[in-house]
Tab-separated table of C-alpha atoms and ligand atoms in Angstrom:
chain	number	residue	atom	x	y	z
A	175	UNK	CA	80.844	195.859	115.056
A	176	UNK	CA	81.120	197.188	111.266
A	177	UNK	CA	81.883	201.429	110.407
A	178	UNK	CA	78.813	203.867	110.381
A	179	UNK	CA	79.291	206.377	108.658
A	180	UNK	CA	77.539	209.552	109.433
A	181	UNK	CA	75.811	212.356	107.252
A	182	UNK	CA	75.555	215.582	109.115
A	183	UNK	CA	74.003	218.452	107.755
A	184	UNK	CA	74.064	221.508	109.414
A	185	UNK	CA	71.119	225.000	107.726
A	186	UNK	CA	70.640	226.614	111.047
A	187	UNK	CA	72.174	229.837	110.255
A	188	UNK	CA	74.531	230.884	107.301
A	189	UNK	CA	76.671	228.013	106.704
A	190	UNK	CA	75.893	225.902	104.584
A	191	UNK	CA	77.746	222.492	105.372
A	192	UNK	CA	77.446	218.471	104.994
A	193	UNK	CA	79.816	216.789	106.381
A	194	UNK	CA	80.707	211.973	106.884
A	195	UNK	CA	81.520	211.385	110.181
A	196	UNK	CA	82.884	208.183	110.808
A	197	UNK	CA	82.400	205.918	114.378
A	198	UNK	CA	81.120	209.459	115.847
A	199	UNK	CA	84.586	211.018	116.426
A	200	UNK	CA	86.374	210.589	113.206
A	201	UNK	CA	85.653	213.292	110.689
A	202	UNK	CA	86.466	212.221	107.132
A	203	UNK	CA	84.515	215.461	105.646
A	204	UNK	CA	83.342	219.229	106.564
A	205	UNK	CA	82.468	221.157	103.918
A	206	UNK	CA	81.532	224.526	104.933
A	207	UNK	CA	80.314	227.559	102.374
A	208	UNK	CA	78.920	230.427	104.154
A	209	UNK	CA	76.970	233.074	103.115
A	210	UNK	CA	78.315	235.708	104.705
A	211	UNK	CA	78.922	238.369	102.503
A	212	UNK	CA	76.116	238.453	101.709
A	213	UNK	CA	74.455	239.784	104.650
A	214	UNK	CA	77.451	241.939	105.975
A	215	UNK	CA	76.360	245.025	104.515
A	216	UNK	CA	73.321	244.969	106.773
A	217	UNK	CA	75.622	244.260	110.269
A	218	UNK	CA	73.234	240.697	110.650
A	219	UNK	CA	71.550	237.643	108.961
A	220	UNK	CA	68.674	238.238	106.578
A	221	UNK	CA	67.284	235.304	106.763
A	222	UNK	CA	65.221	235.232	103.636
A	223	UNK	CA	68.712	235.165	101.175
A	224	UNK	CA	70.538	232.909	104.012
A	225	UNK	CA	67.566	230.351	102.884
A	226	UNK	CA	67.891	231.519	98.984
A	227	UNK	CA	71.519	231.309	99.205
A	228	UNK	CA	71.004	227.404	101.446
A	229	UNK	CA	69.035	226.928	98.728
A	230	UNK	CA	72.175	226.720	95.887
A	231	UNK	CA	74.562	225.692	98.760
A	232	UNK	CA	73.097	221.810	99.422
A	233	UNK	CA	73.699	220.105	96.996
A	234	UNK	CA	76.923	220.630	95.779
A	235	UNK	CA	78.547	220.687	99.317
A	236	UNK	CA	77.123	216.932	99.900
A	237	UNK	CA	77.717	215.760	96.695
A	238	UNK	CA	81.474	217.218	97.565
A	239	UNK	CA	81.880	216.529	101.651
A	240	UNK	CA	81.093	212.292	99.833
A	241	UNK	CA	83.817	213.007	97.457
A	242	UNK	CA	86.161	214.512	100.582
A	243	UNK	CA	86.078	211.819	102.366
A	244	UNK	CA	85.731	208.864	100.086
A	245	UNK	CA	82.458	207.644	101.143
A	246	UNK	CA	79.565	206.813	98.048
A	247	UNK	CA	76.234	207.732	99.636
A	248	UNK	CA	75.634	204.098	99.360
A	249	UNK	CA	78.055	203.435	102.382
A	250	UNK	CA	75.888	206.063	104.803
A	251	UNK	CA	74.600	204.388	107.598
A	252	UNK	CA	72.187	207.503	108.449
A	253	UNK	CA	71.530	211.643	107.559
A	254	UNK	CA	71.555	213.895	110.569
A	255	UNK	CA	70.538	217.385	110.115
A	256	UNK	CA	68.916	220.697	112.827
A	257	UNK	CA	65.939	221.635	112.476
A	258	UNK	CA	66.292	223.691	115.397
A	259	UNK	CA	66.351	225.935	116.586
A	260	UNK	CA	67.008	228.699	114.093
A	261	UNK	CA	65.679	230.497	110.952
A	262	UNK	CA	63.019	227.759	109.643
A	263	UNK	CA	63.463	228.807	105.880
A	264	UNK	CA	67.114	227.759	105.982
A	265	UNK	CA	66.844	224.443	108.437
A	266	UNK	CA	64.175	223.528	106.451
A	267	UNK	CA	66.149	223.299	103.043
A	268	UNK	CA	69.385	220.841	105.500
A	269	UNK	CA	65.856	219.080	106.211
A	270	UNK	CA	64.142	218.674	103.727
A	271	UNK	CA	67.768	217.255	102.173
A	272	UNK	CA	68.154	215.021	104.635
A	273	UNK	CA	63.834	213.225	104.397
A	274	UNK	CA	64.823	212.861	100.583
A	275	UNK	CA	68.482	210.720	101.141
A	276	UNK	CA	66.952	209.252	103.612
A	277	UNK	CA	63.408	208.537	101.442
A	278	UNK	CA	65.408	207.457	98.351
A	279	UNK	CA	68.500	204.814	100.394
A	280	UNK	CA	65.529	202.871	103.216
A	281	UNK	CA	67.901	205.347	105.919
A	282	UNK	CA	67.769	206.229	109.234
A	283	UNK	CA	66.764	210.548	109.839
A	284	UNK	CA	68.169	211.576	112.911
A	285	UNK	CA	66.989	215.151	113.537
A	286	UNK	CA	69.378	216.927	115.712
A	287	UNK	CA	69.037	220.210	118.066
A	288	UNK	CA	71.973	222.819	116.796
A	289	UNK	CA	73.144	222.629	121.225
A	290	UNK	CA	73.633	219.015	121.139
A	291	UNK	CA	75.793	219.431	117.986
A	292	UNK	CA	77.973	222.701	119.463
A	293	UNK	CA	78.196	219.868	122.913
A	294	UNK	CA	79.173	217.250	120.405
A	295	UNK	CA	81.822	218.510	119.100
A	296	UNK	CA	84.488	218.308	121.788
A	297	UNK	CA	84.039	214.329	121.500
A	298	UNK	CA	85.234	214.714	117.704
A	299	UNK	CA	88.699	213.977	117.894
A	300	UNK	CA	88.845	213.314	121.227
A	301	UNK	CA	87.961	210.837	124.509
A	302	UNK	CA	85.134	212.378	126.225
A	303	UNK	CA	82.383	210.954	127.464
A	304	UNK	CA	79.437	212.401	129.879
A	305	UNK	CA	79.002	213.337	132.707
A	306	UNK	CA	80.291	216.808	131.906
A	307	UNK	CA	79.102	220.571	131.956
A	308	UNK	CA	79.428	222.833	128.715
A	309	UNK	CA	79.623	226.307	128.064
A	310	UNK	CA	76.959	227.190	124.523
A	311	UNK	CA	78.445	230.247	123.775
A	312	UNK	CA	77.137	231.802	120.761
A	313	UNK	CA	75.073	234.612	118.606
A	314	UNK	CA	71.492	233.117	119.204
A	315	UNK	CA	72.608	231.382	122.436
A	316	UNK	CA	73.840	231.044	126.380
A	317	UNK	CA	73.335	228.136	127.787
A	318	UNK	CA	75.368	226.268	130.784
A	319	UNK	CA	74.278	222.007	130.097
A	320	UNK	CA	74.931	219.725	132.606
A	321	UNK	CA	75.525	216.309	130.308
A	322	UNK	CA	73.908	213.733	132.742
A	323	UNK	CA	74.446	210.730	129.749
A	324	UNK	CA	74.499	210.489	125.952
A	325	UNK	CA	70.633	212.689	124.677
A	326	UNK	CA	70.568	213.610	128.551
A	327	UNK	CA	70.472	217.510	129.722
A	328	UNK	CA	69.672	220.295	131.855
A	329	UNK	CA	70.183	223.252	131.276
A	330	UNK	CA	71.914	225.613	134.645
A	331	UNK	CA	72.084	228.105	133.025
A	332	UNK	CA	70.707	230.108	130.423
A	333	UNK	CA	71.491	234.590	129.166
A	334	UNK	CA	68.238	236.222	130.327
A	335	UNK	CA	68.632	239.217	127.958
A	336	UNK	CA	71.477	239.092	124.835
A	337	UNK	CA	74.209	235.932	124.060
A	338	UNK	CA	77.741	236.526	124.091
A	339	UNK	CA	78.235	236.399	119.864
A	340	UNK	CA	75.641	238.952	119.507
A	341	UNK	CA	77.057	241.553	122.315
A	342	UNK	CA	80.198	241.117	120.604
A	343	UNK	CA	78.930	242.143	116.811
A	344	UNK	CA	77.080	244.469	118.227
A	345	UNK	CA	80.100	246.524	119.964
A	346	UNK	CA	82.332	245.580	117.080
A	347	UNK	CA	79.656	247.398	113.904
A	348	UNK	CA	79.697	250.143	117.285
A	349	UNK	CA	82.872	250.848	116.642
A	350	UNK	CA	83.739	250.008	113.177
A	351	UNK	CA	84.848	246.594	112.889
A	352	UNK	CA	82.479	245.011	110.802
A	353	UNK	CA	80.105	241.588	111.045
A	354	UNK	CA	80.914	239.555	112.871
A	355	UNK	CA	82.456	240.751	115.786
A	356	UNK	CA	83.998	238.025	117.295
A	357	UNK	CA	86.268	237.273	115.705
A	358	UNK	CA	87.883	240.828	114.783
A	359	UNK	CA	87.480	241.980	118.840
A	360	UNK	CA	89.152	239.197	119.798
A	361	UNK	CA	92.263	240.596	117.172
A	362	UNK	CA	92.723	243.690	117.703
A	363	UNK	CA	92.264	242.571	121.473
A	364	UNK	CA	95.356	241.331	121.590
A	365	UNK	CA	97.510	245.447	121.550
A	366	UNK	CA	94.751	246.212	124.372
A	367	UNK	CA	94.923	246.638	128.033
A	368	UNK	CA	92.144	244.278	129.823
A	369	UNK	CA	91.944	246.321	132.184
A	370	UNK	CA	91.697	249.862	130.762
A	371	UNK	CA	88.025	250.020	130.429
A	372	UNK	CA	85.717	249.096	134.121
A	373	UNK	CA	82.866	247.324	133.030
A	374	UNK	CA	79.740	246.124	134.575
A	375	UNK	CA	79.849	241.904	135.152
A	376	UNK	CA	76.686	240.715	135.868
A	377	UNK	CA	75.659	238.574	138.104
A	378	UNK	CA	72.672	236.642	139.336
A	379	UNK	CA	72.268	235.201	143.073
A	380	UNK	CA	71.147	231.702	143.710
A	381	UNK	CA	71.750	231.822	139.406
A	382	UNK	CA	73.873	231.324	137.177
A	383	UNK	CA	72.089	233.097	133.745
A	384	UNK	CA	73.396	235.430	132.481
A	385	UNK	CA	73.254	238.688	130.885
A	386	UNK	CA	75.019	240.851	128.104
A	387	UNK	CA	72.435	243.314	128.044
A	388	UNK	CA	74.276	245.886	130.309
A	389	UNK	CA	78.153	245.773	129.406
A	390	UNK	CA	76.605	246.452	125.520
A	391	UNK	CA	74.636	249.029	126.593
A	392	UNK	CA	77.562	250.296	128.869
A	393	UNK	CA	80.455	250.324	125.991
A	394	UNK	CA	77.992	251.515	123.000
A	395	UNK	CA	77.088	255.161	125.703
A	396	UNK	CA	81.166	255.072	126.808
A	397	UNK	CA	81.852	255.375	122.266
A	398	UNK	CA	78.955	257.632	122.978
A	399	UNK	CA	80.390	259.824	125.251
A	400	UNK	CA	83.765	260.070	124.003
A	401	UNK	CA	81.990	260.580	120.259
A	402	UNK	CA	80.284	263.187	121.895
A	403	UNK	CA	82.625	265.461	124.287
A	404	UNK	CA	85.803	264.501	120.950
A	405	UNK	CA	87.260	262.755	123.250
A	406	UNK	CA	89.244	260.456	121.372
A	407	UNK	CA	89.444	256.572	122.060
A	408	UNK	CA	91.472	253.954	121.977
A	409	UNK	CA	89.690	250.607	119.647
A	410	UNK	CA	91.847	248.287	120.987
A	411	UNK	CA	91.811	248.956	125.212
A	412	UNK	CA	87.848	249.067	124.663
A	413	UNK	CA	88.097	245.724	123.164
A	414	UNK	CA	90.314	244.286	125.505
A	415	UNK	CA	87.995	245.091	128.390
A	416	UNK	CA	84.710	244.502	127.118
A	417	UNK	CA	86.055	241.086	125.701
A	418	UNK	CA	87.441	240.522	130.218
A	419	UNK	CA	84.613	241.267	131.472
A	420	UNK	CA	82.329	238.806	129.021
A	421	UNK	CA	84.683	235.861	129.289
A	422	UNK	CA	85.160	236.576	133.376
A	423	UNK	CA	81.504	236.428	133.071
A	424	UNK	CA	81.169	232.843	131.015
A	425	UNK	CA	83.777	232.052	132.839
A	426	UNK	CA	83.325	231.817	136.727
A	427	UNK	CA	79.241	231.000	136.069
A	428	UNK	CA	80.079	227.562	134.249
A	429	UNK	CA	82.679	226.435	137.123
A	430	UNK	CA	80.803	227.273	139.537
A	431	UNK	CA	77.849	225.898	137.581
A	432	UNK	CA	80.995	222.468	137.443
A	433	UNK	CA	80.735	222.036	140.849
A	434	UNK	CA	77.757	222.982	142.123
A	435	UNK	CA	76.637	219.508	139.465
A	436	UNK	CA	79.812	218.326	141.090
A	437	UNK	CA	81.595	217.884	138.203
A	438	UNK	CA	85.077	218.806	137.999
A	439	UNK	CA	84.396	217.850	134.028
A	440	UNK	CA	84.540	221.201	131.463
A	441	UNK	CA	83.753	222.303	128.062
A	442	UNK	CA	83.647	225.024	125.978
A	443	UNK	CA	81.390	224.950	122.230
A	444	UNK	CA	79.429	227.204	120.591
A	445	UNK	CA	81.277	230.159	118.145
A	446	UNK	CA	82.183	232.704	120.911
A	447	UNK	CA	84.538	228.478	122.353
A	448	UNK	CA	86.796	230.497	119.373
A	449	UNK	CA	87.973	232.977	121.472
A	450	UNK	CA	91.023	233.408	122.112
A	451	UNK	CA	90.745	234.969	125.489
A	452	UNK	CA	87.761	232.644	126.059
A	453	UNK	CA	89.839	229.445	125.987
A	454	UNK	CA	93.492	230.781	127.870
A	455	UNK	CA	91.169	231.733	130.660
A	456	UNK	CA	89.289	228.689	131.237
A	457	UNK	CA	92.863	226.842	130.700
A	458	UNK	CA	94.862	228.265	133.396
A	459	UNK	CA	91.205	227.830	135.597
A	460	UNK	CA	90.206	224.804	135.324
A	461	UNK	CA	93.567	223.726	135.877
A	462	UNK	CA	94.209	225.677	138.626
A	463	UNK	CA	91.165	224.090	139.931
A	464	UNK	CA	92.432	220.391	139.212
A	465	UNK	CA	89.276	219.916	136.244
A	466	UNK	CA	89.801	218.683	133.252
A	467	UNK	CA	88.863	220.993	130.256
A	468	UNK	CA	88.159	220.831	126.481
A	469	UNK	CA	87.323	222.799	123.706
A	470	UNK	CA	86.825	222.250	120.218
A	471	UNK	CA	89.499	223.409	117.696
A	472	UNK	CA	88.402	226.996	116.372
A	473	UNK	CA	86.384	225.350	113.102
A	474	UNK	CA	84.338	222.852	114.621
A	475	UNK	CA	83.912	225.592	117.473
A	476	UNK	CA	81.376	227.773	114.571
A	477	UNK	CA	78.552	225.560	113.059
A	478	UNK	CA	79.286	223.543	111.504
A	479	UNK	CA	78.786	219.690	110.153
A	480	UNK	CA	81.021	217.971	111.213
A	481	UNK	CA	79.348	218.144	115.010
A	482	UNK	CA	76.095	217.186	113.498
A	483	UNK	CA	76.587	213.929	112.634
A	484	UNK	CA	78.608	213.883	115.553
A	485	UNK	CA	75.641	214.034	117.211
A	486	UNK	CA	73.579	212.887	114.928
A	487	UNK	CA	76.577	209.385	115.553
A	488	UNK	CA	75.075	208.600	119.421
A	489	UNK	CA	71.364	209.243	119.042
A	490	UNK	CA	72.047	206.141	116.925
A	491	UNK	CA	73.511	204.401	118.457
A	492	UNK	CA	70.357	204.743	120.810
A	493	UNK	CA	67.884	204.470	118.134
A	494	UNK	CA	66.498	207.393	118.402
A	495	UNK	CA	65.392	207.979	114.497
A	496	UNK	CA	62.794	211.280	113.236
A	497	UNK	CA	59.984	210.428	111.453
A	498	UNK	CA	60.053	211.356	108.400
A	499	UNK	CA	57.527	214.211	108.589
A	500	UNK	CA	59.883	216.114	111.214
A	501	UNK	CA	59.091	219.911	110.831
A	502	UNK	CA	61.690	222.381	111.804
A	503	UNK	CA	61.546	224.431	114.467
A	504	UNK	CA	63.107	228.581	115.285
A	505	UNK	CA	63.000	227.498	119.374
A	506	UNK	CA	63.932	223.989	121.095
A	507	UNK	CA	64.122	222.931	123.759
A	508	UNK	CA	66.856	221.195	124.701
A	509	UNK	CA	65.987	219.003	127.670
A	510	UNK	CA	63.237	216.574	125.279
A	511	UNK	CA	65.377	214.883	123.227
B	702	KG4	O1	78.101	229.156	116.715
B	702	KG4	P1	77.782	229.960	115.726
B	702	KG4	O2	79.030	230.116	114.723
B	702	KG4	O3	75.976	230.496	115.362
B	702	KG4	C1	75.278	230.692	116.384
B	702	KG4	O4	74.590	229.291	116.665
B	702	KG4	O5	74.617	231.639	116.913
B	702	KG4	O6	78.154	231.674	116.301
B	702	KG4	C2	78.299	232.512	116.134
B	702	KG4	C3	78.851	234.162	116.303
B	702	KG4	C4	78.672	235.352	116.677
B	702	KG4	O7	78.408	236.278	116.780
B	702	KG4	C5	80.758	235.750	116.252
B	702	KG4	O8	80.647	236.901	116.353
B	702	KG4	C6	80.927	234.883	117.055
B	702	KG4	O9	80.134	233.152	117.156
B	702	KG4	N1	82.388	234.737	117.890
B	702	KG4	C7	83.782	234.910	118.629
B	702	KG4	C8	84.869	234.674	117.737
B	702	KG4	N2	84.480	233.233	116.333
B	702	KG4	C9	82.939	234.067	116.173
B	702	KG4	N3	82.911	235.185	119.667
B	702	KG4	C10	84.575	235.972	119.900
B	702	KG4	N4	85.132	235.355	119.825
B	702	KG4	C11	85.688	234.783	118.556
B	702	KG4	N5	86.578	234.185	118.251
B	703	ZN	ZN1	75.431	227.763	116.481
């Protein structure tokens, strides 16, 4: 079979990204431009600002992705673009550009679910194939997904309130560590004691669901109480203890859900999957249980076009082509792909 080249486009949040992926697993280019500095002073992504930046960045990012890959647009077989869930203004920018290319070239458009993209980052450069169970933990999502086959998903657990990345971002803001909070808490935690503060771990009986609002509030209360009483707080200890509680719940629930689904292979995806403690904890616990463990390179954990190109490749093989009037959606169920 001839090589298949997919152009992957991602624009659901603050990253504008385009990538060329060969045969689903080989990344020839993955250009990521972010409007993050613009949002930092607001402590979170401002949708309107993000949309305008996508509009400005997208065409140069696509050009650069094709150039860096050494693959001309005429050689691209299909375009994969995120169509939800995410910020609709940004999604429309990426999706509309993808439609334009497909219409001009007469090639298929493949709408990709953002979480499907995150999960498929695990197939890049690896030999992983379904079935497996993947945790998707990011700024907006927290799902345990049973990947039964390509395009066949069952959500085994999800957050009932905040996503873990959101908890990281809010705790970091309270501690004055800036935005986004994940990478900085990850770094500072390395100098702290994980057992310094006993923050709560929320678990539900007969469910693999998560809840992170309790731990977020517990950290904020701890910090405010210290401020009011004039007690000194050790920021690395607070970070390490918070991180340990979040990672424990993510790891426990994912491994329990995998066991319940009869699966011995687990994967990590989403921005929080870049976390060094989460990766270490999964690595140790899966090894102890004789399970296989996959995680993407950190750059493929946070939003990027390569993961969208990788997911689109398998949809392309199955003939899952989207109509050119495909809409963008702020919320989108994963099971219906
Ligand atoms: O997947 P992503 O880029 O965007 C969404 O789809 O939400 O994830 C971004 C989230 C942010 O909340 C960020 O704080 C978190 O991922 N994050 C991390 C790390 N790197 C990024 N969280 C913990 N540890 C990290 N090293
Ligand atoms: Zn994401």
